[in-house]
Short mmCIF file of C-alpha atoms and ligand atoms in Angstrom, two decimals:
data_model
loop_
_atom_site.label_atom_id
_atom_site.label_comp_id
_atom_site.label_asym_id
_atom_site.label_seq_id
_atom_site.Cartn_x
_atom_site.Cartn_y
_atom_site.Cartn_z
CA UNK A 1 -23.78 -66.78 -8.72
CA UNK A 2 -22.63 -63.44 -6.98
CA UNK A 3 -22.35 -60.52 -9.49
CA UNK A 4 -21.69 -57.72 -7.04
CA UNK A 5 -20.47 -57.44 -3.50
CA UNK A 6 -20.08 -54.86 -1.43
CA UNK A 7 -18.41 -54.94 1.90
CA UNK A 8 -18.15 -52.03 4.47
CA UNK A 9 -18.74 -49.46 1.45
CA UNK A 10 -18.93 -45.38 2.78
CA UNK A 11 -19.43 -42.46 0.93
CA UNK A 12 -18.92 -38.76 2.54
CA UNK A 13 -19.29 -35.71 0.50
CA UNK A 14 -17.51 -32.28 1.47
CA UNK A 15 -19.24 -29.34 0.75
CA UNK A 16 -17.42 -26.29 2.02
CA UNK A 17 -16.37 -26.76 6.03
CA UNK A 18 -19.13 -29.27 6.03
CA UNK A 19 -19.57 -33.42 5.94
CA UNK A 20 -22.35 -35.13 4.42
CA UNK A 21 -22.59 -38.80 5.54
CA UNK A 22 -24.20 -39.97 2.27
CA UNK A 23 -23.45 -43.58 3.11
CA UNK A 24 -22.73 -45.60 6.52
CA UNK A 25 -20.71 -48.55 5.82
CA UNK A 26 -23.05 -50.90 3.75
CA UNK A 27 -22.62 -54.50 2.64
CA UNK A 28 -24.89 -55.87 0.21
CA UNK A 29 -24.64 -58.98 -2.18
CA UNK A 30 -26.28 -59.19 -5.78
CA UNK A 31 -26.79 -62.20 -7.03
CA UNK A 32 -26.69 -62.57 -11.58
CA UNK A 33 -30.37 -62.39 -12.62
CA UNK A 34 -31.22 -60.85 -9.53
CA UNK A 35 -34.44 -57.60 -9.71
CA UNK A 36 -33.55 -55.55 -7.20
CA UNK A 37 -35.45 -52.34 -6.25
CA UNK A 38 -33.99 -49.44 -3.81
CA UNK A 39 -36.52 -47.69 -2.03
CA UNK A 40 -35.66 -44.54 0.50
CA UNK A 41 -36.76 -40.89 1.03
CA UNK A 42 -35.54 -38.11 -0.71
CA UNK A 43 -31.46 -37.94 0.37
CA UNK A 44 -31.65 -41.40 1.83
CA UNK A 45 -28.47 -42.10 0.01
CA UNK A 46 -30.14 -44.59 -2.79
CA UNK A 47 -28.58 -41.98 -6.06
CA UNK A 48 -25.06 -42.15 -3.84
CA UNK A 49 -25.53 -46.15 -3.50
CA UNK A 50 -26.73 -47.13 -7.16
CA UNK A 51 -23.83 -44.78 -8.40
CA UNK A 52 -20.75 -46.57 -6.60
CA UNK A 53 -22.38 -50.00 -7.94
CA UNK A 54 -22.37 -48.24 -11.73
CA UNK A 55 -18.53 -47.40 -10.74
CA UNK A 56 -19.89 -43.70 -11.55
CA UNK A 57 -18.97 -42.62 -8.45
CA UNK A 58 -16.23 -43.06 -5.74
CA UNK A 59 -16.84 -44.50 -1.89
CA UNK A 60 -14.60 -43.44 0.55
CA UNK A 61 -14.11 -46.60 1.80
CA UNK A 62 -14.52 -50.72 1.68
CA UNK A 63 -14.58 -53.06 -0.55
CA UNK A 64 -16.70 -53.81 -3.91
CA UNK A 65 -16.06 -56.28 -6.19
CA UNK A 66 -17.76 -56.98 -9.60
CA UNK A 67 -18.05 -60.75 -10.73
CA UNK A 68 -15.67 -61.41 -7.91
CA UNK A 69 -12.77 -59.03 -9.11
CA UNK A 70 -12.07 -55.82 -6.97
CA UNK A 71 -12.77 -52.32 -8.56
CA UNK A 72 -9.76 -50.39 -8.41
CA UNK A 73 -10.91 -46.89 -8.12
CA UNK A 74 -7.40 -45.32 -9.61
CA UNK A 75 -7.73 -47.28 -12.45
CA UNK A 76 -9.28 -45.08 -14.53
CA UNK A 77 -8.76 -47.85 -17.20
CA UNK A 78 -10.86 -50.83 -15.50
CA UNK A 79 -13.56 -48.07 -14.10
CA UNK A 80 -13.82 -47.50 -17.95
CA UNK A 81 -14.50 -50.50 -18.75
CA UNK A 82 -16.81 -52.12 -16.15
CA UNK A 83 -19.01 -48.79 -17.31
CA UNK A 84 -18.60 -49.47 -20.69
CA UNK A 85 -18.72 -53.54 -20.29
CA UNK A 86 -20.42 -55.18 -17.34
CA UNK A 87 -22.62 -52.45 -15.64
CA UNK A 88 -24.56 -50.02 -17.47
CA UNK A 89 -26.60 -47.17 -15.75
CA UNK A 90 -29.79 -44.90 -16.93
CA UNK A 91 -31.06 -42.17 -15.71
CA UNK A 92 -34.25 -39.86 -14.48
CA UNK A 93 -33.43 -37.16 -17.35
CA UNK A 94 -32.45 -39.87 -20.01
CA UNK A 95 -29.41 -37.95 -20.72
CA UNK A 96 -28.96 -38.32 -24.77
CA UNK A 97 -27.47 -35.89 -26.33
CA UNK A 98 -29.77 -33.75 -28.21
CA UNK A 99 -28.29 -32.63 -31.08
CA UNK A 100 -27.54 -36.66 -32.11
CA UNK A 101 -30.00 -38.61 -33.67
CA UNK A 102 -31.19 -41.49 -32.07
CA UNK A 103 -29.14 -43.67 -34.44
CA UNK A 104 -26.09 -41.61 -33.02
CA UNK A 105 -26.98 -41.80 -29.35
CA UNK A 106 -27.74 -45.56 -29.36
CA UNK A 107 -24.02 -46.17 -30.94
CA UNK A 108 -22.10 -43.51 -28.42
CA UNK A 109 -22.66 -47.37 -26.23
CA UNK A 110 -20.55 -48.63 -28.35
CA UNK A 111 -17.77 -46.07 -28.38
CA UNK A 112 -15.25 -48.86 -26.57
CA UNK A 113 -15.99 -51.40 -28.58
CA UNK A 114 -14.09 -51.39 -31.89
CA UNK A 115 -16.14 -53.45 -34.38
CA UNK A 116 -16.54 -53.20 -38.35
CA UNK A 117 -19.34 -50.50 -39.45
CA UNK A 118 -22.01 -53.50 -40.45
CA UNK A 119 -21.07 -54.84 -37.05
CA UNK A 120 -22.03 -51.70 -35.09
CA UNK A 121 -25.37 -50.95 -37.37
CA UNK A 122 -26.65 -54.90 -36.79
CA UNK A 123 -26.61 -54.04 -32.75
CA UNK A 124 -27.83 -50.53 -33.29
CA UNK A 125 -30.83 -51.78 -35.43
CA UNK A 126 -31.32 -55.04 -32.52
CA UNK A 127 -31.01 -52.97 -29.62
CA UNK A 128 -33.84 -50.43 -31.14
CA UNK A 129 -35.62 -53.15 -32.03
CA UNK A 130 -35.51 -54.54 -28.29
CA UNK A 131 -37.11 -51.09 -27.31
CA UNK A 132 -40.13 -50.66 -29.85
CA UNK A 133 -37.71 -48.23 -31.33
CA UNK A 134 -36.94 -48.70 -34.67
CA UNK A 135 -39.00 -46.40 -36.66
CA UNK A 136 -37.04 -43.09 -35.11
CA UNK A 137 -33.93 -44.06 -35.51
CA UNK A 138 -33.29 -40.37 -37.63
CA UNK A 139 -35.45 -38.41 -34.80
CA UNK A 140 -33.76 -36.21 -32.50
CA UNK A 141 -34.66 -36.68 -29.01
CA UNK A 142 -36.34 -33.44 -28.85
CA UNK A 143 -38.70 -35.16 -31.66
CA UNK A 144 -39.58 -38.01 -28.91
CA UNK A 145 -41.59 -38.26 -25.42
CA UNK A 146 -39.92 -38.59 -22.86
CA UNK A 147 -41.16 -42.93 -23.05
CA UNK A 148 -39.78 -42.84 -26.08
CA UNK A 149 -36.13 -41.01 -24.86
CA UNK A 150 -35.69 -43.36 -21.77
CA UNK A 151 -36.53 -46.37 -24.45
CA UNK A 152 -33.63 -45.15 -26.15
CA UNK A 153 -31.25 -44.46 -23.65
CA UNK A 154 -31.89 -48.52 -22.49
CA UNK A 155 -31.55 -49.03 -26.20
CA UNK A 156 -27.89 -47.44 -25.79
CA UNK A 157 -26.97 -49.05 -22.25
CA UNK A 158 -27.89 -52.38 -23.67
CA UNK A 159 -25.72 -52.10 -27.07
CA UNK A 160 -22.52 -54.04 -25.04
CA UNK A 161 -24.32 -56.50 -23.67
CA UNK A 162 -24.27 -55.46 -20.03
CA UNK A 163 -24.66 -58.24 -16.87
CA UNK A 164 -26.16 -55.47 -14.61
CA UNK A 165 -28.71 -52.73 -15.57
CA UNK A 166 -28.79 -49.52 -12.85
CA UNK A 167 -31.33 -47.54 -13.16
CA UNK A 168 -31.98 -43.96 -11.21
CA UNK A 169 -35.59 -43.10 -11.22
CA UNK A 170 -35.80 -44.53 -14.73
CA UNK A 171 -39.82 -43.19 -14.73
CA UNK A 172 -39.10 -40.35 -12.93
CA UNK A 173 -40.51 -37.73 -15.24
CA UNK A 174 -42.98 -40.09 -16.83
CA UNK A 175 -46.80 -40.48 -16.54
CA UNK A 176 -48.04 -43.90 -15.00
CA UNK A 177 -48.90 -45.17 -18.28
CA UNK A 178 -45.79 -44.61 -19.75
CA UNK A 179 -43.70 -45.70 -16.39
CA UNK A 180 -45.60 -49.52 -17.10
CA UNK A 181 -44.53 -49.48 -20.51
CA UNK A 182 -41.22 -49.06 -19.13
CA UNK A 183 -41.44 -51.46 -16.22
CA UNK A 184 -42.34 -54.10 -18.96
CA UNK A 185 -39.30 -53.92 -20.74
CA UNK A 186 -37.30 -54.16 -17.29
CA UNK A 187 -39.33 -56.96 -16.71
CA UNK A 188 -38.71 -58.61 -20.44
CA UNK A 189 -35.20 -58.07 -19.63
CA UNK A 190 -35.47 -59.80 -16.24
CA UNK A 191 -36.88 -62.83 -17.93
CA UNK A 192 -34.26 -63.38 -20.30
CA UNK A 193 -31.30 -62.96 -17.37
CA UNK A 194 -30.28 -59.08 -16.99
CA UNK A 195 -29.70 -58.23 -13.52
CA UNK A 196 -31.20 -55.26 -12.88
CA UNK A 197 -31.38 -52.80 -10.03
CA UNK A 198 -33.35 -50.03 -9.97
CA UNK A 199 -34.24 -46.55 -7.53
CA UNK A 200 -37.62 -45.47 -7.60
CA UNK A 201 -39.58 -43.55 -4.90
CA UNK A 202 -42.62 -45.37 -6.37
CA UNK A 203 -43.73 -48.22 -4.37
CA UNK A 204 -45.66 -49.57 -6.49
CA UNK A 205 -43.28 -50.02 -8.92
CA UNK A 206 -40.56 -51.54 -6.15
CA UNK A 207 -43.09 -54.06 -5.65
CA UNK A 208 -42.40 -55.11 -9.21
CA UNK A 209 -38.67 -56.29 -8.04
CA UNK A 210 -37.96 -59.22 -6.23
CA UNK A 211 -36.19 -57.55 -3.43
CA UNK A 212 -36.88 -54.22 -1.93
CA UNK A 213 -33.69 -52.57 -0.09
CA UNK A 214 -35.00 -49.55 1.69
CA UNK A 215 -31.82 -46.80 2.17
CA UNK A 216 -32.69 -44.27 4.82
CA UNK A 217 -30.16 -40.95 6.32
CA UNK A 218 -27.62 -43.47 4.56
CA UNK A 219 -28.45 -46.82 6.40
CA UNK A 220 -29.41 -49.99 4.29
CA UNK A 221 -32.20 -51.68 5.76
CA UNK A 222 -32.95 -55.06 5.27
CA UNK A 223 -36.11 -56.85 5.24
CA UNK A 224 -36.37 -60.62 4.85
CA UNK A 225 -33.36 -61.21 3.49
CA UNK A 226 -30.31 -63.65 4.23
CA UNK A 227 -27.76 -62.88 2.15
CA UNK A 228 -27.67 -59.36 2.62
CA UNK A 229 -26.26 -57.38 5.58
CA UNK A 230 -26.34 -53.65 6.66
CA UNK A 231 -23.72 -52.57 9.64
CA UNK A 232 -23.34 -48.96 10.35
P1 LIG B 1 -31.29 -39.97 -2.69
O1 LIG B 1 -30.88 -40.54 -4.01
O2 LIG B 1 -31.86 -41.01 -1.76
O3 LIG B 1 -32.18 -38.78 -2.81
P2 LIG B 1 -28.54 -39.05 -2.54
O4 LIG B 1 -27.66 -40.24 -2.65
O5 LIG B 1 -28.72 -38.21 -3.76
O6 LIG B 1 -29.95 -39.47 -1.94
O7 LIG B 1 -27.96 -38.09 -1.41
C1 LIG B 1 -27.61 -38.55 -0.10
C2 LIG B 1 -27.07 -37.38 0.70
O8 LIG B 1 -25.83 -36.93 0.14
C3 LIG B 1 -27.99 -36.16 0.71
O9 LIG B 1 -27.89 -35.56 1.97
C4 LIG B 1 -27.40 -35.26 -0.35
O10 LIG B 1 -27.67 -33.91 -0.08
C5 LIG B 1 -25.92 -35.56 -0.25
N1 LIG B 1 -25.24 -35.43 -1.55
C6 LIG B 1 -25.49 -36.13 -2.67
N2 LIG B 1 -24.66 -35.80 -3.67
C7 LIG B 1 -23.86 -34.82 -3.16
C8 LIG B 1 -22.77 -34.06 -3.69
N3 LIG B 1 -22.33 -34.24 -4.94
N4 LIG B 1 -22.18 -33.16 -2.87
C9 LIG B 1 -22.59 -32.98 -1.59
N5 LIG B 1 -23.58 -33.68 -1.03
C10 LIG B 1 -24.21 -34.60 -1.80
#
């Protein structure tokens, strides 16, 4: 089944009296339980493209629809809660907050979700548990590796039960060892039906996906693939 669609999606950024063309008008399809890597040089346009499918981020024009509904971009209500619901998104830098535990981060997932206290500890406690994280739930992040940070921010984008997984760079600032340990969690996750799509300059890792979209001076390219398209 198709999860996300895109059709004739564009993104240009202003800065000053100047135009960035961060994305030419890009379709692409996603199907549920899909791997998907995005591969591109630096400023290729794959932060700009994984950022519109998190609905972080607004394109300038087309079409994208989530589990066939259209995202409204003034509806700061639905963007809400397709971030907050559907699609979750982690990041290079992790991006917890550092003077929260990681008890405190892992729930700040949950913030949309009203639910009794026992409720909201049982999928704290699970989703650490998913992660190998457990044992520091009372640690600040600044007590952690940075492994053991991006652990917990998947830890809190997993706590409502997302369809879709984004991740920028997830191993971006982490040794290869590390990065593996990572990848195998992505790759539990796969097995057991999250969609996930992922940036990473690392080709190695791309390999790991079962698709490789390569985004280059904002053009998707496609390689062996039928259901996707690029136009520009
Ligand atoms: P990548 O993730 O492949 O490195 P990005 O999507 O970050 O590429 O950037 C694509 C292009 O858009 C680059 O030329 C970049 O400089 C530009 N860009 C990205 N974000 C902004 C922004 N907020 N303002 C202006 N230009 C931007």
């Amino acid at each position: 089944m198709e999860l996300l669609r895109m059709e004739q999606i564009s993104k240009i950024y202003a800065s000053g009296i100047r135009y960035q063309t961060a994305l030419h008008p890009v379709d692409l399809a996603i199907e549920e339980g899909e791997f998907v890597a995005i591969v591109g040089p630096s400023g290729g346009g794959k932060s700009t493209l994984l950022s519109i499918l998190g609905c972080l981020n607004r394109p300038d024009g087309g079409r994208y629809f989530v589990q066939g509904q259209a995202v409204n971009w003034k509806s700061g209500r639905q963007l809400a809660a397709l971030r907050g619901g559907v699609l979750a998104t982690i990041f290079q830098g992790f991006e917890l907050i550092p003077h929260w535990t990681v008890i405190e981060n892992v729930e700040l997932g949950l913030r949309f979700r009203p639910m009794p206290k026992s409720v909201r500890s049982e999928v704290v406690v699970s989703t650490l548990k998913q992660v190998g994280m457990l044992r520091s739930g009372h640690k600040y992040p600044s007590e952690l590796s940075g492994g053991e940070q991006q652990r917990v921010a998947i830890a809190r984008a997993l706590t409502a039960s997302p369809k879709v997984l984004l991740a920028d760079e997830p191993t971006g600032n982490l040794d290869p060892d590390t990065a593996a340990a990572i990848m195998e969690i992505f790759t539990t996750l796969h097995a057991q039906g999250m969609t996930l799509v992922m940036v990473t300059h690392d080709m190695h890792l791309a390999a790991r996906a079962q698709r490789q979209l390569t985004i280059s001076q904002g053009q998707l390219q496609v390689r062996g693939d039928t259901h996707v398209g690029a136009t520009s």
